[in-house]
CSV table of C-alpha atoms in Angstrom, one decimal:
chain,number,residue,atom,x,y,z
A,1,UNK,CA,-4.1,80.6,-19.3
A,2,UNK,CA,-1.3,80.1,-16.9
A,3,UNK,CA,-3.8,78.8,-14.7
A,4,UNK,CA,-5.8,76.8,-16.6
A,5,UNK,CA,-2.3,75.0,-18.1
A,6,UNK,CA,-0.8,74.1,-14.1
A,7,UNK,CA,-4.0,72.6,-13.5
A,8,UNK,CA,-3.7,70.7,-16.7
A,9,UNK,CA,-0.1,69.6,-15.1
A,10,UNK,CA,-1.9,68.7,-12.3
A,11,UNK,CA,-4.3,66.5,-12.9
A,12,UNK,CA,-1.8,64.3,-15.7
A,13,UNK,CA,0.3,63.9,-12.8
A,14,UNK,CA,-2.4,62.7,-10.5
A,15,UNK,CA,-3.7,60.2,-13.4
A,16,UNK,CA,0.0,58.9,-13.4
A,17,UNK,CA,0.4,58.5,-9.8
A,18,UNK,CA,-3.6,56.6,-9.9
A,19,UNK,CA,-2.9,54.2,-12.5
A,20,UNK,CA,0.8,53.1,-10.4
A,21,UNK,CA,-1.5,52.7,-7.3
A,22,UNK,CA,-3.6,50.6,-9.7
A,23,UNK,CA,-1.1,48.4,-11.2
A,24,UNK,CA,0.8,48.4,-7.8
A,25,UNK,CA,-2.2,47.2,-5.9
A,26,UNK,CA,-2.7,44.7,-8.6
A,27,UNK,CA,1.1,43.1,-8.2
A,28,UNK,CA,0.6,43.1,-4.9
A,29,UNK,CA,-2.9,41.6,-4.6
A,30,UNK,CA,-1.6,38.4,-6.8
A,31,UNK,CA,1.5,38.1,-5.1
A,32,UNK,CA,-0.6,37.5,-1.9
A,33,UNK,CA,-2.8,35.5,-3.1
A,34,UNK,CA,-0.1,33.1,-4.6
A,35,UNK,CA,0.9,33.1,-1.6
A,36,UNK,CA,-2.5,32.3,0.0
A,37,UNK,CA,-2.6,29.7,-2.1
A,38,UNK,CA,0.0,27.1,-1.1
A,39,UNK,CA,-2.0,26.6,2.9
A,40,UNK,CA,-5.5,26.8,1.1
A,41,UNK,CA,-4.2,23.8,-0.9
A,42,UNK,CA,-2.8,21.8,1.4
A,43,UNK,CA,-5.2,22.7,4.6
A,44,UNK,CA,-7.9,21.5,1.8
A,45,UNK,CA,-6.1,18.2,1.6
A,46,UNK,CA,-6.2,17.9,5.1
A,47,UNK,CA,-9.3,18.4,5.7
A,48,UNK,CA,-10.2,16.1,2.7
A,49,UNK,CA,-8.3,13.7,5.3
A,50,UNK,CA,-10.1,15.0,8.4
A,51,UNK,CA,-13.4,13.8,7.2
A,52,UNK,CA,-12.7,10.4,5.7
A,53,UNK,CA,-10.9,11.7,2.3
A,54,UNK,CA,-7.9,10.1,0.4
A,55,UNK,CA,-4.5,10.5,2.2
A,56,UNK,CA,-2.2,12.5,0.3
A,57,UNK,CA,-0.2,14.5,3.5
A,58,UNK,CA,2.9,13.5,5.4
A,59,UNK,CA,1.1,12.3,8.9
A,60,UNK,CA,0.9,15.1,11.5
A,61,UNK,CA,0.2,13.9,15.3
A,62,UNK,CA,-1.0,17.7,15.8
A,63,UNK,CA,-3.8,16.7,13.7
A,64,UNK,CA,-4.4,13.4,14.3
A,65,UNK,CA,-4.5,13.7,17.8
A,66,UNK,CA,-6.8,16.4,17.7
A,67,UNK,CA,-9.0,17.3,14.6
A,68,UNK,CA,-11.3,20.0,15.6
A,69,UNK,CA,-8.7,22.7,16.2
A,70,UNK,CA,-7.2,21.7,13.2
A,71,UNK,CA,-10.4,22.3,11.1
A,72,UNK,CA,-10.9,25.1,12.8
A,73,UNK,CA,-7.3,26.7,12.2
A,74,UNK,CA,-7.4,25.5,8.7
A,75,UNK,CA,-10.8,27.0,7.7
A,76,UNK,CA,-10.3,30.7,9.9
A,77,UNK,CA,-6.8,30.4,8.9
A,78,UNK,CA,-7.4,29.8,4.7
A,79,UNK,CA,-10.5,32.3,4.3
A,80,UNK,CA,-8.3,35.3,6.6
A,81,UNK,CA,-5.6,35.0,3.8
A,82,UNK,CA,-8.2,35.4,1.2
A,83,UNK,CA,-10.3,37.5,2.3
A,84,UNK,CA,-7.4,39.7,3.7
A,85,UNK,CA,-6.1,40.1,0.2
A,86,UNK,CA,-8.7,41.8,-1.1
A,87,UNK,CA,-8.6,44.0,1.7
A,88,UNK,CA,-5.4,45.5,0.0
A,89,UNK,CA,-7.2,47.1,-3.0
A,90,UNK,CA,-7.8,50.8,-2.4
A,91,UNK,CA,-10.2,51.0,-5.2
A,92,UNK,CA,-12.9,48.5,-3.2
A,93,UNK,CA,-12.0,50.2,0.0
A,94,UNK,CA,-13.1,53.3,-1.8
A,95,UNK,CA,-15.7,51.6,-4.3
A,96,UNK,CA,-17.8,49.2,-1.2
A,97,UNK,CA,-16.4,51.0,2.3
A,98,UNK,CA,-19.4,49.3,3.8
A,99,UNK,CA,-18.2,45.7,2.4
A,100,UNK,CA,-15.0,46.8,3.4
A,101,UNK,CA,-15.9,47.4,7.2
A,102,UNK,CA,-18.0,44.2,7.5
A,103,UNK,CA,-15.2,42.0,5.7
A,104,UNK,CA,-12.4,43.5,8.4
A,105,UNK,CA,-14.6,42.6,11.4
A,106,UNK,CA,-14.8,38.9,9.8
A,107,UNK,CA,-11.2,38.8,9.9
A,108,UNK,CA,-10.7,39.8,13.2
A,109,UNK,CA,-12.9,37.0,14.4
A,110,UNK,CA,-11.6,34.4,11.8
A,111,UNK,CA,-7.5,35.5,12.5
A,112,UNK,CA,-8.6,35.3,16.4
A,113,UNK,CA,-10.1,31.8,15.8
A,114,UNK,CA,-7.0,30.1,13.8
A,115,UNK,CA,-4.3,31.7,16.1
A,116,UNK,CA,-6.3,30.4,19.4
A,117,UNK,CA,-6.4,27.1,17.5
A,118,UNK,CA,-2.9,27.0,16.9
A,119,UNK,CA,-2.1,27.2,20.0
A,120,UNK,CA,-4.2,24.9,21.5
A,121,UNK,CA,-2.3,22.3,19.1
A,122,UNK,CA,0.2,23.4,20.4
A,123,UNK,CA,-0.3,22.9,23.9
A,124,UNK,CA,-2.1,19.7,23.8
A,125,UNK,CA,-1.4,18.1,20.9
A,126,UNK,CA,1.5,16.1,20.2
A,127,UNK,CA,4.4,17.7,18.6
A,128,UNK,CA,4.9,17.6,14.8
A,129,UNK,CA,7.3,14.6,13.9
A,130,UNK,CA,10.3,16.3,12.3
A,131,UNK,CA,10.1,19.8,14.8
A,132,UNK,CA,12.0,20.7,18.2
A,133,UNK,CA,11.9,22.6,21.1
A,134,UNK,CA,12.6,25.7,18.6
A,135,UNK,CA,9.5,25.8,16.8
A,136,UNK,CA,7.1,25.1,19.4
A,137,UNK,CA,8.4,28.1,21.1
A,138,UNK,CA,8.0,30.0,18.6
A,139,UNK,CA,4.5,28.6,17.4
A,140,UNK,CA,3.6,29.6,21.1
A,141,UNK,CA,4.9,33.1,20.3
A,142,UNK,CA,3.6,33.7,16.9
A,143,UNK,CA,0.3,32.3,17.5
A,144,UNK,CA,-0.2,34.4,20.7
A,145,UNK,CA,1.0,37.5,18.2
A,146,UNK,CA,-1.7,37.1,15.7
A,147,UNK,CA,-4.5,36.8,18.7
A,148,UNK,CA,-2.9,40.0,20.0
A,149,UNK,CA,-1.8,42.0,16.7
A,150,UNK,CA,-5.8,41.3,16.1
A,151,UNK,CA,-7.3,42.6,19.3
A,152,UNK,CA,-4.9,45.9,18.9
A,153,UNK,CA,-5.9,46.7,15.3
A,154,UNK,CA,-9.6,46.5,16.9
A,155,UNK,CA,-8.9,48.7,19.7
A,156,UNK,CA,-7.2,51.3,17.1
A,157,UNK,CA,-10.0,51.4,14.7
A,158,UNK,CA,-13.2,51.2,17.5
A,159,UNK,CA,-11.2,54.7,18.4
A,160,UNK,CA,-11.0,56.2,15.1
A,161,UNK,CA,-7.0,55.2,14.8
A,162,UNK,CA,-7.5,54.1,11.2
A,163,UNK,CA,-3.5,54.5,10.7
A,164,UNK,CA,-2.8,52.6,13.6
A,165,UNK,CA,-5.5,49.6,12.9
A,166,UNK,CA,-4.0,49.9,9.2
A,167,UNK,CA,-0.6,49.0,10.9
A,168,UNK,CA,-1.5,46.4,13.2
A,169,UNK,CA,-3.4,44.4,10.6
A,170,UNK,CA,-0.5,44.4,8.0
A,171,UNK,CA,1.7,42.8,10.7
A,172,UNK,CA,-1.2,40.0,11.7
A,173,UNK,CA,-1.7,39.5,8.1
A,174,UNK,CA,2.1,38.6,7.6
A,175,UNK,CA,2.3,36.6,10.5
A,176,UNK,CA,-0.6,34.1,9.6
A,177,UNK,CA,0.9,34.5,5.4
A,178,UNK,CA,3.8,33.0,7.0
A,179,UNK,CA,2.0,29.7,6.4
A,180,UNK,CA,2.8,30.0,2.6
A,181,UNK,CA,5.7,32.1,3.3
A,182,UNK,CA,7.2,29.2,5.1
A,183,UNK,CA,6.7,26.5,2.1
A,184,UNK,CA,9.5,28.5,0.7
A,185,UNK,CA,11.8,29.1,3.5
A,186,UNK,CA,11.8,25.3,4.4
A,187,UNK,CA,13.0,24.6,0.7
A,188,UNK,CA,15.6,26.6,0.6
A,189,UNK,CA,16.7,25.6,4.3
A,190,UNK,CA,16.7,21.9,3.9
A,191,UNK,CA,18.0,22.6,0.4
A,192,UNK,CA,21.2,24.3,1.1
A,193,UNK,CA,21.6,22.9,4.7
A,194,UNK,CA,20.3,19.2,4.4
A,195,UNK,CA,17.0,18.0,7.1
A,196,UNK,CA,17.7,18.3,10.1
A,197,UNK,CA,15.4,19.3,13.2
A,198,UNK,CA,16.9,22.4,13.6
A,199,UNK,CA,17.2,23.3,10.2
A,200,UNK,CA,13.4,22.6,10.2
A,201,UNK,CA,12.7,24.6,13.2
A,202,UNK,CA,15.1,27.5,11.9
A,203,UNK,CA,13.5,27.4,8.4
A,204,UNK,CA,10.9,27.6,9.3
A,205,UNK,CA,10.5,30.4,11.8
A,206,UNK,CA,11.9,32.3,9.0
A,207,UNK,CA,8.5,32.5,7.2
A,208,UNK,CA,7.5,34.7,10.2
A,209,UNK,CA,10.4,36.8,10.4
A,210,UNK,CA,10.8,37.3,6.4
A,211,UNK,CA,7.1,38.3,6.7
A,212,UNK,CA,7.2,40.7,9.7
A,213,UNK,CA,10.1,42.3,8.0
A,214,UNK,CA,8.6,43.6,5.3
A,215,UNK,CA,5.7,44.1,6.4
A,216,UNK,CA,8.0,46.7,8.5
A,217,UNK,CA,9.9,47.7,5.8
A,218,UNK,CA,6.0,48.7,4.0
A,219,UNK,CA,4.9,50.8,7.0
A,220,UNK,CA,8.2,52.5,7.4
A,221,UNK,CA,7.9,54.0,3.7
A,222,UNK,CA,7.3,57.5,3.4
A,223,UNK,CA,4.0,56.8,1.7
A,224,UNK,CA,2.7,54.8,4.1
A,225,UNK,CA,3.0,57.8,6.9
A,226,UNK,CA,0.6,59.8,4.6
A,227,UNK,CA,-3.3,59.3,4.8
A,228,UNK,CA,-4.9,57.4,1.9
A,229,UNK,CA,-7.0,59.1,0.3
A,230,UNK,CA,-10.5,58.3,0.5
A,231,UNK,CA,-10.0,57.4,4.4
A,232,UNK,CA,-12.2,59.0,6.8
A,233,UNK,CA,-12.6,58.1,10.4
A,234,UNK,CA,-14.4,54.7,11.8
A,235,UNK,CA,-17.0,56.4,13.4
A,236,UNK,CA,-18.3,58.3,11.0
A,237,UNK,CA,-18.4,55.2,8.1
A,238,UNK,CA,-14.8,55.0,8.0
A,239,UNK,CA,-12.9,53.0,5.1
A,240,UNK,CA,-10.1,51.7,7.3
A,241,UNK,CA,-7.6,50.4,5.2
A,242,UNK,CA,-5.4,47.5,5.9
A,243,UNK,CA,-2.3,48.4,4.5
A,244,UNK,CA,-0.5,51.6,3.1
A,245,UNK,CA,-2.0,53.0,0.0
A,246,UNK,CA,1.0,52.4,-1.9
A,247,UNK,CA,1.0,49.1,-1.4
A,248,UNK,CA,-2.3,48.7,-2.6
């Protein structure tokens, strides 16, 4: 009876601890995709713009001078954020593993394709009116990050690393959410500080930095050093999660 009682302890407390995951996922899931939101809007105005559309952006020499890698940033850029969000639910990592392995090779190839188009905008397109020296420094940096941050997490996982491919793609995905991430940061920067080229440049690197820091903070939980359950290695149909399960 004493038996049969524990495991009745048991199993409440793993209900419990399932529907947190659940409702944490959830949270976290709309947050991103809120998030995601704010660069799908206004990289679908642009490209509204791009192919003979009503102007309703500030002009951009970056994508005037150049459309093509701008499409193609905007469009690899807009569906990774999407698609990347659902790649933070543990129940359709468990629920569609082989859905789940075919959507995180897309993202490698689409994050690859907007960072490499960022920085060829970058390099040889006219800087953004508004921006310094700062920024384009760091759009160099951060662009060359998500390329690389991409390539690692592909390495980990063609070697069965799934908590090391896990890691890597949480910090690519906040790098390239930084685009939303950023909308914010400039606001408050030119809000509190006035507009000024630096403030600009300074505001908005801090979408990148805000970003990587939690993203840091996520994979330094406790929770996050455990393996999700559910996980099995990539070479024998692994579910290779992209973030920590309690996360979501």
């Amino acid at each position: 009876a004493r038996s049969a009682v524990s495991q009745m302890a048991v199993s409440a407390v793993g209900q419990r601890r399932t529907g947190c995951s659940v409702r944490s996922s959830w949270r976290a899931q709309v947050g991103l995709l809120s998030l995601a939101a704010i660069p799908a809007v206004t990289g679908t105005a642009r490209l509204m713009e791009v192919f003979g559309g009503p102007r309703t952006m500030p002009d951009n020499p970056r994508i005037a001078g150049s459309p093509s890698p701008a499409v193609l940033h905007i469009v690899g850029g807009v569906v990774f954020l999407v698609l990347g969000a659902l790649q933070f639910s543990p129940r359709m990592r468990q629920r569609h593993p082989t859905w789940h392995r075919r959507a995180g090779r897309a993202l490698i190839l689409l994050g690859i394709t907007a960072a490499l188009a960022a920085l060829w905008m970058t390099l040889l397109s006219p800087r953004q009116t508004g921006t310094g020296s700062v920024l384009h420094t760091l759009r160099l940096i951060f662009g060359t990050a998500l390329a690389g941050t991409l390539i690692v997490a592909f390495r980990a996982i063609k070697r069965g690393d799934v908590a090391q491919h896990r890691a890597w793609m949480i910090r690519a995905y906040a790098i390239a959410l930084a685009a939303g991430t950023q909308a914010l940061t400039i606001g408050v920067g030119e809000g509190i500080f006035g507009k000024t080229v630096l403030i600009t440049d300074l505001s908005t690197s801090a979408g990148w930095i805000v970003n990587l820091a939690v993203a840091e903070v996520i994979l330094r939980r406790p929770s996050a050093q455990r393996p999700a359950a559910g996980n099995v290695s990539a070479r024998g149909g692994a579910r290779s999660p992209v973030e920590p399960r309690s996360s979501g």
